Amino acid sequence: MSMNAVPSGPPEPDSKDAPVEGGGGAPHDGGMDRRLTVLETRFDTILPTLATKADMAGLRLDLNEKMSSLRLDLSEKMSGLRLELNEKMDKVSSDLHTASTNTIKWCVGIAMTPIVTIVGNGLYVRTQVNNLSAPQPPVSPAAPGPDRSAASPTRTVPEAPPQPRTAPKPG
């Protein structure tokens, strides 16, 4: 069945040639009346469902309100995300600064260790050299023993250490 409100079929043979009431003119077509009735019915059915200018203006206002609301919600959420991101970036920046400062301190400490060691050893060696090169008080020559001559290159053997004395026994 078609969308026509009035079923369509073959035209009625006797109404085709019948004159339209009220005067002479072209013959009356009954099929045309039926088609016109179908179109008018469709028009009357569809017309109330079509949007008017007022309907479109109201829809436009509703859409504008919803879009404004969505923009505001999105703006608030983006601001929140921006603040959260800034806080996290500040923390990362602070952590990075702390880590780089600690690394620099560590590297400077490692670089200073050999320098301090070399300077310390240099000062120690200088002190030792100064002590060795300082003027010494004159040493009086040792007098030769009675059994040796002063020119003898032989070494003297030290005397044996004294033996402990034993106490006399009582009695």
XYZ file of N, CA, C and O in Angstrom:
684
model
N 0.844 -1.171 0.000
C 0.000 0.000 0.000
C 0.888 1.233 0.000
O 1.897 1.289 0.669
N 0.505 2.239 -0.691
C 1.302 3.457 -0.803
C 1.030 4.359 0.390
O 0.174 4.078 1.217
N 1.725 5.488 0.453
C 1.575 6.426 1.558
C 0.326 7.294 1.391
O 0.051 8.144 2.223
N -0.398 7.090 0.360
C -1.605 7.900 0.126
C -2.654 7.570 1.171
O -2.851 6.419 1.533
N -3.352 8.620 1.640
C -4.418 8.399 2.609
C -5.622 7.764 1.925
O -6.380 7.049 2.542
N -5.775 8.034 0.647
C -6.895 7.477 -0.109
C -6.306 6.452 -1.063
O -5.350 6.746 -1.777
N -6.830 5.251 -1.057
C -6.254 4.250 -1.958
C -6.417 4.697 -3.401
O -7.434 5.254 -3.795
N -5.367 4.453 -4.141
C -5.445 4.829 -5.557
C -5.772 3.598 -6.376
O -5.394 2.493 -6.042
N -6.454 3.810 -7.415
C -6.843 2.710 -8.282
C -7.124 3.255 -9.668
O -6.897 4.428 -9.936
N -7.651 2.440 -10.513
C -7.942 2.943 -11.857
C -9.078 3.960 -11.793
O -9.949 3.882 -10.953
N -9.033 4.973 -12.648
C -10.082 5.997 -12.620
C -11.438 5.400 -13.016
O -11.506 4.416 -13.727
N -12.454 6.037 -12.490
C -13.796 5.574 -12.833
C -14.117 6.013 -14.257
O -13.955 7.165 -14.611
N -14.558 5.097 -15.080
C -14.743 5.437 -16.480
C -15.863 6.451 -16.724
O -15.768 7.274 -17.592
N -16.914 6.415 -15.998
C -18.030 7.293 -16.333
C -17.835 8.708 -15.798
O -18.468 9.630 -16.277
N -16.923 8.933 -14.813
C -16.774 10.268 -14.264
C -15.726 11.079 -15.010
O -15.578 12.247 -14.770
N -15.026 10.455 -15.917
C -13.979 11.130 -16.654
C -14.549 12.213 -17.568
O -13.996 13.302 -17.650
N -15.556 11.898 -18.170
C -16.089 12.829 -19.143
C -17.201 13.694 -18.572
O -17.756 14.511 -19.284
N -17.536 13.514 -17.291
C -18.640 14.279 -16.726
C -18.211 15.721 -16.547
O -17.102 16.000 -16.112
N -19.073 16.677 -16.899
C -18.709 18.068 -16.748
C -18.702 18.482 -15.293
O -19.395 17.918 -14.469
N -17.838 19.439 -14.958
C -17.758 19.966 -13.605
C -18.974 20.847 -13.418
O -19.383 21.568 -14.311
N -19.543 20.775 -12.238
C -20.742 21.550 -11.999
C -20.459 23.028 -12.156
O -19.409 23.512 -11.774
N -21.337 23.689 -12.687
C -21.237 25.121 -12.774
C -20.811 25.602 -14.134
O -20.601 26.779 -14.333
N -20.639 24.807 -15.037
C -20.357 25.409 -16.306
C -19.654 24.494 -17.247
O -19.298 23.381 -16.945
N -19.533 24.995 -18.374
C -18.894 24.204 -19.395
C -17.413 24.453 -19.385
O -16.958 25.542 -19.209
N -16.711 23.480 -19.516
C -15.278 23.582 -19.533
C -14.705 22.211 -19.797
O -15.352 21.380 -20.437
N -13.572 22.053 -19.308
C -12.910 20.766 -19.502
C -13.675 19.696 -18.744
O -14.347 19.971 -17.762
N -13.604 18.522 -19.198
C -14.334 17.446 -18.521
C -13.786 17.229 -17.103
O -12.619 17.453 -16.831
N -14.593 16.766 -16.207
C -14.213 16.526 -14.813
C -13.445 15.207 -14.708
O -13.875 14.191 -15.220
N -12.293 15.260 -13.969
C -11.458 14.060 -13.788
C -11.560 13.654 -12.322
O -11.044 14.321 -11.428
N -12.217 12.572 -12.018
C -12.396 12.063 -10.655
C -11.066 11.616 -10.045
O -10.856 11.740 -8.837
N -10.175 11.097 -10.860
C -8.867 10.655 -10.367
C -8.052 11.841 -9.850
O -7.286 11.737 -8.886
N -8.232 12.965 -10.504
C -7.525 14.171 -10.097
C -8.016 14.605 -8.722
O -7.226 15.017 -7.879
N -9.342 14.501 -8.492
C -9.893 14.847 -7.186
C -9.303 13.940 -6.100
O -8.928 14.394 -5.013
N -9.220 12.695 -6.420
C -8.676 11.744 -5.447
C -7.204 12.073 -5.154
O -6.787 12.086 -4.010
N -6.406 12.364 -6.151
C -4.989 12.706 -5.966
C -4.867 13.999 -5.159
O -4.020 14.128 -4.287
N -5.718 14.983 -5.488
C -5.694 16.246 -4.761
C -6.068 16.019 -3.294
O -5.449 16.592 -2.392
N -7.023 15.169 -3.024
C -7.425 14.853 -1.656
C -6.274 14.187 -0.910
O -6.003 14.503 0.248
N -5.567 13.298 -1.594
C -4.410 12.618 -0.961
C -3.329 13.645 -0.628
O -2.766 13.667 0.473
N -3.036 14.539 -1.532
C -1.999 15.547 -1.301
C -2.405 16.493 -0.178
O -1.580 16.863 0.665
N -3.669 16.892 -0.165
C -4.134 17.774 0.893
C -4.064 17.081 2.251
O -3.688 17.684 3.259
N -4.395 15.809 2.289
C -4.331 15.044 3.539
C -2.876 14.959 4.026
O -2.588 15.159 5.202
N -1.983 14.681 3.119
C -0.563 14.627 3.475
C -0.092 15.995 3.971
O 0.604 16.105 4.973
N -0.479 17.031 3.269
C -0.076 18.389 3.629
C -0.620 18.732 5.018
O 0.096 19.267 5.858
N -1.882 18.416 5.267
C -2.492 18.704 6.563
C -1.857 17.866 7.681
O -1.824 18.292 8.838
N -1.366 16.694 7.357
C -0.727 15.830 8.352
C 0.702 16.298 8.652
O 1.140 16.297 9.790
N 1.429 16.722 7.627
C 2.840 17.092 7.778
C 2.988 18.520 8.283
O 3.872 18.811 9.086
N 2.152 19.435 7.851
C 2.301 20.847 8.181
C 2.409 21.116 9.680
O 3.304 21.873 10.097
N 1.593 20.528 10.542
C 1.718 20.825 11.981
C 3.059 20.338 12.575
O 3.475 20.824 13.622
N 3.713 19.406 11.913
C 4.968 18.885 12.460
C 6.175 19.716 12.018
O 7.268 19.544 12.563
N 6.014 20.606 11.068
C 7.131 21.418 10.601
C 7.437 22.533 11.607
O 6.550 23.050 12.271
N 8.711 22.879 11.696
C 9.134 23.905 12.640
C 8.840 25.287 12.075
O 9.006 25.544 10.889
N 8.459 26.159 12.988
C 8.209 27.549 12.599
C 9.449 28.376 12.934
O 10.392 27.885 13.552
N 9.416 29.655 12.580
C 10.530 30.544 12.911
C 10.683 30.631 14.427
O 11.793 30.665 14.950
N 9.551 30.676 15.136
C 9.596 30.747 16.601
C 10.228 29.476 17.166
O 11.028 29.525 18.118
N 9.855 28.326 16.583
C 10.454 27.059 17.032
C 11.964 27.073 16.808
O 12.751 26.663 17.670
N 12.396 27.552 15.658
C 13.830 27.595 15.336
C 14.551 28.582 16.255
O 15.668 28.309 16.707
N 13.914 29.730 16.559
C 14.532 30.702 17.456
C 14.686 30.097 18.859
O 15.722 30.262 19.516
N 13.652 29.402 19.330
C 13.731 28.738 20.635
C 14.824 27.675 20.653
O 15.570 27.542 21.629
N 14.904 26.906 19.572
C 15.940 25.883 19.468
C 17.326 26.521 19.475
O 18.250 26.031 20.136
N 17.456 27.620 18.762
C 18.733 28.327 18.717
C 19.121 28.807 20.119
O 20.272 28.679 20.538
N 18.150 29.357 20.875
C 18.434 29.803 22.240
C 18.842 28.623 23.130
O 19.790 28.723 23.922
N 18.117 27.514 23.013
C 18.461 26.326 23.797
C 19.870 25.846 23.476
O 20.651 25.521 24.382
N 20.185 25.821 22.205
C 21.520 25.375 21.809
C 22.595 26.326 22.320
O 23.651 25.894 22.793
N 22.332 27.629 22.229
C 23.293 28.614 22.732
C 23.498 28.464 24.239
O 24.630 28.546 24.728
N 22.402 28.228 24.979
C 22.522 28.036 26.423
C 23.334 26.779 26.735
O 24.207 26.781 27.604
N 23.035 25.710 26.024
C 23.767 24.456 26.268
C 25.236 24.608 25.889
O 26.119 24.118 26.600
N 25.504 25.283 24.789
C 26.895 25.482 24.377
C 27.631 26.357 25.389
O 28.779 26.085 25.732
N 26.959 27.400 25.892
C 27.576 28.250 26.911
C 27.862 27.451 28.173
O 28.926 27.580 28.785
N 26.917 26.609 28.567
C 27.103 25.772 29.745
C 28.268 24.804 29.536
O 29.102 24.624 30.426
N 28.333 24.199 28.364
C 29.435 23.277 28.059
C 30.773 24.018 28.044
O 31.780 23.512 28.552
N 30.779 25.228 27.462
C 32.014 26.021 27.445
C 32.472 26.346 28.862
O 33.654 26.250 29.180
N 31.535 26.736 29.701
C 31.860 27.071 31.086
C 32.394 25.847 31.824
O 33.415 25.929 32.516
N 31.716 24.692 31.675
C 32.193 23.458 32.311
C 33.589 23.099 31.815
O 34.469 22.746 32.603
N 33.786 23.191 30.511
C 35.086 22.859 29.924
C 36.162 23.822 30.418
O 37.273 23.410 30.763
N 35.809 25.089 30.504
C 36.761 26.097 30.981
C 37.159 25.822 32.425
O 38.334 25.899 32.782
N 36.180 25.484 33.271
C 36.468 25.170 34.670
C 37.360 23.936 34.769
O 38.325 23.913 35.541
N 37.047 22.916 34.006
C 37.845 21.687 34.043
C 39.258 21.941 33.522
O 40.228 21.429 34.075
N 39.368 22.738 32.490
C 40.693 23.055 31.935
C 41.504 23.872 32.942
O 42.707 23.661 33.089
N 40.849 24.796 33.654
C 41.548 25.581 34.677
C 42.059 24.665 35.783
O 43.192 24.816 36.247
N 41.206 23.725 36.203
C 41.624 22.766 37.225
C 42.804 21.928 36.757
O 43.768 21.712 37.497
N 42.732 21.463 35.525
C 43.834 20.667 34.976
C 45.101 21.509 34.852
O 46.206 21.025 35.109
N 44.937 22.776 34.454
C 46.090 23.673 34.313
C 46.772 23.867 35.665
O 47.999 23.797 35.779
N 45.970 24.092 36.729
C 46.536 24.259 38.071
C 47.250 22.985 38.524
O 48.362 23.039 39.059
N 46.610 21.855 38.303
C 47.213 20.575 38.694
C 48.513 20.335 37.932
O 49.519 19.909 38.513
N 48.503 20.633 36.654
C 49.709 20.460 35.838
C 50.814 21.402 36.306
O 51.979 21.000 36.397
N 50.468 22.656 36.614
C 51.467 23.610 37.107
C 52.073 23.144 38.430
O 53.284 23.262 38.628
N 51.242 22.604 39.325
C 51.751 22.097 40.597
C 52.719 20.941 40.364
O 53.789 20.884 40.962
N 52.343 20.031 39.496
C 53.212 18.881 39.205
C 54.504 19.329 38.532
O 55.583 18.808 38.836
N 54.407 20.291 37.627
C 55.609 20.786 36.955
C 56.530 21.498 37.950
O 57.753 21.359 37.863
N 55.956 22.242 38.889
C 56.767 22.893 39.916
C 57.484 21.862 40.775
O 58.659 22.034 41.111
N 56.786 20.779 41.128
C 57.407 19.718 41.935
C 58.529 19.049 41.152
O 59.621 18.824 41.691
N 58.289 18.752 39.890
C 59.323 18.123 39.062
C 60.515 19.069 38.921
O 61.672 18.641 39.017
N 60.249 20.341 38.721
C 61.326 21.325 38.597
C 62.137 21.400 39.885
O 63.374 21.434 39.858
N 61.456 21.411 41.025
C 62.141 21.450 42.316
C 62.980 20.189 42.525
O 64.131 20.264 42.965
N 62.405 19.027 42.214
C 63.144 17.766 42.351
C 64.358 17.746 41.436
O 65.439 17.296 41.836
N 64.192 18.236 40.231
C 65.299 18.268 39.278
C 66.395 19.218 39.765
O 67.584 18.902 39.681
N 65.995 20.374 40.303
C 66.972 21.330 40.820
C 67.753 20.714 41.991
O 68.976 20.830 42.060
N 67.029 20.047 42.895
C 67.683 19.403 44.043
C 68.645 18.322 43.572
O 69.786 18.240 44.046
N 68.208 17.502 42.634
C 69.063 16.421 42.132
C 70.299 16.972 41.428
O 71.412 16.468 41.620
N 70.124 18.019 40.630
C 71.283 18.578 39.926
C 72.244 19.258 40.900
O 73.458 19.160 40.749
N 71.716 19.918 41.937
C 72.575 20.537 42.946
C 73.384 19.469 43.688
O 74.590 19.623 43.889
N 72.725 18.378 44.068
C 73.429 17.287 44.746
C 74.484 16.667 43.843
O 75.578 16.330 44.299
N 74.192 16.514 42.579
C 75.149 15.944 41.634
C 76.356 16.868 41.482
O 77.506 16.401 41.447
N 76.110 18.163 41.409
C 77.213 19.120 41.275
C 78.089 19.072 42.536
O 79.321 19.056 42.434
N 77.464 19.032 43.722
C 78.237 18.935 44.958
C 79.094 17.670 44.957
O 80.256 17.701 45.369
N 78.518 16.571 44.548
C 79.233 15.304 44.505
C 80.429 15.385 43.547
O 81.533 14.956 43.882
N 80.210 15.947 42.367
C 81.293 16.071 41.376
C 82.397 16.998 41.883
O 83.589 16.710 41.704
N 82.027 18.114 42.511
C 83.027 19.037 43.053
C 83.816 18.337 44.159
O 85.045 18.474 44.238
N 83.140 17.560 44.995
C 83.824 16.825 46.054
C 84.829 15.830 45.491
O 85.957 15.720 45.988
N 84.424 15.124 44.442
C 85.339 14.169 43.811
C 86.522 14.904 43.176
O 87.665 14.456 43.271
N 86.264 16.035 42.545
C 87.348 16.792 41.901
C 88.281 17.402 42.942
O 89.494 17.500 42.708
N 87.772 17.783 44.091
C 88.594 18.426 45.115
C 89.448 17.413 45.881
O 90.506 17.775 46.403
N 89.017 16.175 45.964
C 89.752 15.169 46.735
C 91.191 15.017 46.258
O 92.125 15.082 47.080
N 91.466 14.807 44.965
C 92.872 14.686 44.559
C 93.654 15.987 44.780
O 94.836 15.950 45.142
N 92.999 17.129 44.603
C 93.698 18.405 44.791
C 94.110 18.561 46.246
O 95.265 18.906 46.550
N 93.183 18.293 47.164
C 93.492 18.410 48.590
C 94.565 17.393 48.970
O 95.479 17.699 49.748
N 94.496 16.198 48.411
C 95.500 15.170 48.703
C 96.879 15.610 48.229
O 97.875 15.493 48.968
N 96.963 16.127 47.035
C 98.250 16.576 46.488
C 98.807 17.739 47.302
O 99.989 17.762 47.654
N 97.969 18.693 47.637
C 98.420 19.849 48.428
C 98.876 19.373 49.810
O 99.928 19.792 50.318
N 98.108 18.482 50.426
C 98.482 17.965 51.747
C 99.809 17.224 51.711
O 100.671 17.421 52.577
N 99.973 16.372 50.704
C 101.246 15.648 50.577
C 102.389 16.618 50.298
O 103.502 16.444 50.808
N 102.170 17.629 49.511
C 103.194 18.632 49.219
C 103.615 19.367 50.472
O 104.813 19.613 50.704
N 102.637 19.741 51.294
C 102.966 20.422 52.549
C 103.764 19.506 53.477
O 104.718 19.941 54.142
N 103.381 18.255 53.526
C 104.102 17.302 54.372
C 105.549 17.149 53.907
O 106.490 17.214 54.708
N 105.728 16.973 52.582
C 107.080 16.809 52.038
C 107.894 18.079 52.286
O 109.075 18.021 52.670
N 107.294 19.239 52.109
C 107.989 20.511 52.334
C 108.438 20.621 53.784
O 109.571 21.047 54.079
N 107.555 20.247 54.703
C 107.909 20.285 56.123
C 109.085 19.350 56.398
O 110.033 19.715 57.115
N 109.048 18.166 55.807
C 110.131 17.213 56.027
C 111.453 17.737 55.448
O 112.504 17.624 56.068
N 111.371 18.305 54.238
C 112.581 18.850 53.614
C 113.116 20.000 54.438
O 114.329 20.125 54.664
N 112.249 20.863 54.918
C 112.687 21.991 55.757
C 113.346 21.489 57.038
O 114.348 22.058 57.493
N 112.757 20.450 57.630
C 113.345 19.902 58.852
C 114.733 19.320 58.574
O 115.641 19.447 59.397
N 114.883 18.661 57.436
C 116.178 18.062 57.113
C 117.210 19.113 56.725
O 118.404 18.945 56.961
N 116.758 20.186 56.119
C 117.721 21.198 55.664
C 117.972 22.285 56.699
O 118.771 23.174 56.476
N 117.325 22.221 57.808
C 117.540 23.222 58.848
C 118.945 23.052 59.415
O 119.473 21.949 59.498
N 119.568 24.137 59.780
C 120.923 24.028 60.345
C 120.883 23.235 61.646
O 120.041 23.475 62.493
N 121.838 22.293 61.746
C 121.935 21.443 62.925
C 123.028 22.008 63.840
O 124.005 22.578 63.363
N 122.842 21.853 65.103
C 123.917 22.316 66.000
C 125.170 21.458 65.761
O 125.063 20.300 65.386
N 126.319 22.056 65.893
C 127.539 21.284 65.641
C 127.655 20.118 66.617
O 127.346 20.230 67.782
N 128.137 19.014 66.084
C 128.302 17.808 66.877
C 129.778 17.691 67.217
O 130.637 17.790 66.342
N 130.041 17.494 68.470
C 131.444 17.340 68.842
C 131.882 15.937 68.480
O 131.150 14.977 68.671
N 133.102 15.829 67.955
C 133.555 14.502 67.572
C 133.740 13.632 68.817
O 134.125 14.098 69.862
N 133.434 12.384 68.640
C 133.580 11.460 69.754
C 135.054 11.147 69.953
O 135.791 10.967 68.991
N 135.414 11.103 71.142
C 136.822 10.809 71.441
C 137.068 9.326 71.204
O 136.258 8.488 71.566
N 138.209 9.005 70.577
C 138.472 7.592 70.329
C 138.767 6.863 71.646
O 139.259 7.435 72.597
N 138.387 5.619 71.630
C 138.638 4.792 72.803
C 140.139 4.584 73.016
O 140.934 4.817 72.117
N 140.575 4.149 74.179
C 141.991 4.009 74.469
C 142.670 2.939 73.619
O 143.846 3.027 73.350
N 141.980 1.978 73.183
C 142.625 0.930 72.406
C 142.553 1.177 70.917
O 143.022 0.379 70.124
N 141.958 2.256 70.466
C 141.818 2.524 69.021
C 142.401 3.861 68.681
O 142.397 4.784 69.473
N 142.733 3.896 67.469
C 143.212 5.187 66.979
C 142.048 5.938 66.366
O 141.052 5.357 65.949
N 142.142 7.241 66.232
C 141.052 8.075 65.717
C 140.815 7.824 64.256
O 139.735 8.037 63.746
N 141.775 7.346 63.507
C 141.627 7.155 62.076
C 141.157 5.760 61.720
O 141.061 5.441 60.558
N 140.890 4.929 62.675
C 140.502 3.557 62.408
C 139.068 3.502 61.868
O 138.159 4.027 62.488
N 138.902 2.880 60.732
C 137.547 2.813 60.176
C 136.725 1.669 60.750
O 135.617 1.450 60.325
N 137.260 0.918 61.654
C 136.512 -0.215 62.193
C 135.456 0.262 63.166
O 135.604 1.287 63.826
N 134.443 -0.461 63.209
C 133.337 -0.112 64.084
C 133.549 -0.728 65.459
O 134.133 -1.798 65.591
N 133.042 -0.070 66.409
C 133.170 -0.601 67.757
C 131.964 -1.441 68.064
O 130.844 -1.149 67.621
N 132.211 -2.489 68.785
C 131.124 -3.366 69.181
C 130.632 -2.868 70.531
O 131.417 -2.633 71.436
N 129.369 -2.694 70.675
C 128.883 -2.206 71.957
C 129.148 -3.250 73.055
O 129.197 -4.429 72.799
N 129.259 -2.730 74.209
C 129.499 -3.623 75.343
C 128.238 -4.398 75.630
O 127.140 -3.967 75.322
N 128.459 -5.541 76.262
C 127.321 -6.377 76.634
C 126.542 -5.658 77.723
O 127.120 -4.992 78.570
N 125.280 -5.783 77.707
C 124.482 -5.102 78.728
C 124.820 -5.667 80.115
O 125.185 -6.814 80.249
N 124.725 -4.858 81.102
C 125.045 -5.340 82.455
C 124.085 -6.418 82.875
O 122.893 -6.352 82.549
N 124.642 -7.395 83.619
C 123.847 -8.519 84.096
C 123.220 -8.121 85.427
O 123.828 -7.417 86.239
N 122.041 -8.618 85.666
C 121.427 -8.274 86.947
C 122.206 -8.932 88.100
O 122.695 -10.028 87.984
N 122.286 -8.209 89.164
C 123.009 -8.737 90.328
C 122.082 -9.619 91.152
O 120.899 -9.367 91.208
N 122.711 -10.589 91.764
C 121.922 -11.459 92.620
C 122.156 -11.027 94.060
O 123.280 -10.695 94.457
N 121.137 -11.028 94.796
C 121.252 -10.610 96.207
C 121.882 -11.742 97.031
O 121.664 -12.913 96.730
N 122.719 -11.388 98.025
C 123.331 -12.449 98.840
C 122.251 -13.206 99.619
O 121.265 -12.617 100.049
N 122.489 -14.475 99.765
C 121.521 -15.316 100.451
C 121.690 -15.129 101.958
O 122.805 -15.148 102.457
N 120.635 -15.005 102.622
C 120.749 -14.849 104.078
C 121.177 -16.171 104.735
O 120.779 -17.220 104.328
N 121.906 -16.037 105.656
C 122.244 -17.059 106.398
C 123.132 -17.905 106.858
O 123.902 -18.554 106.878
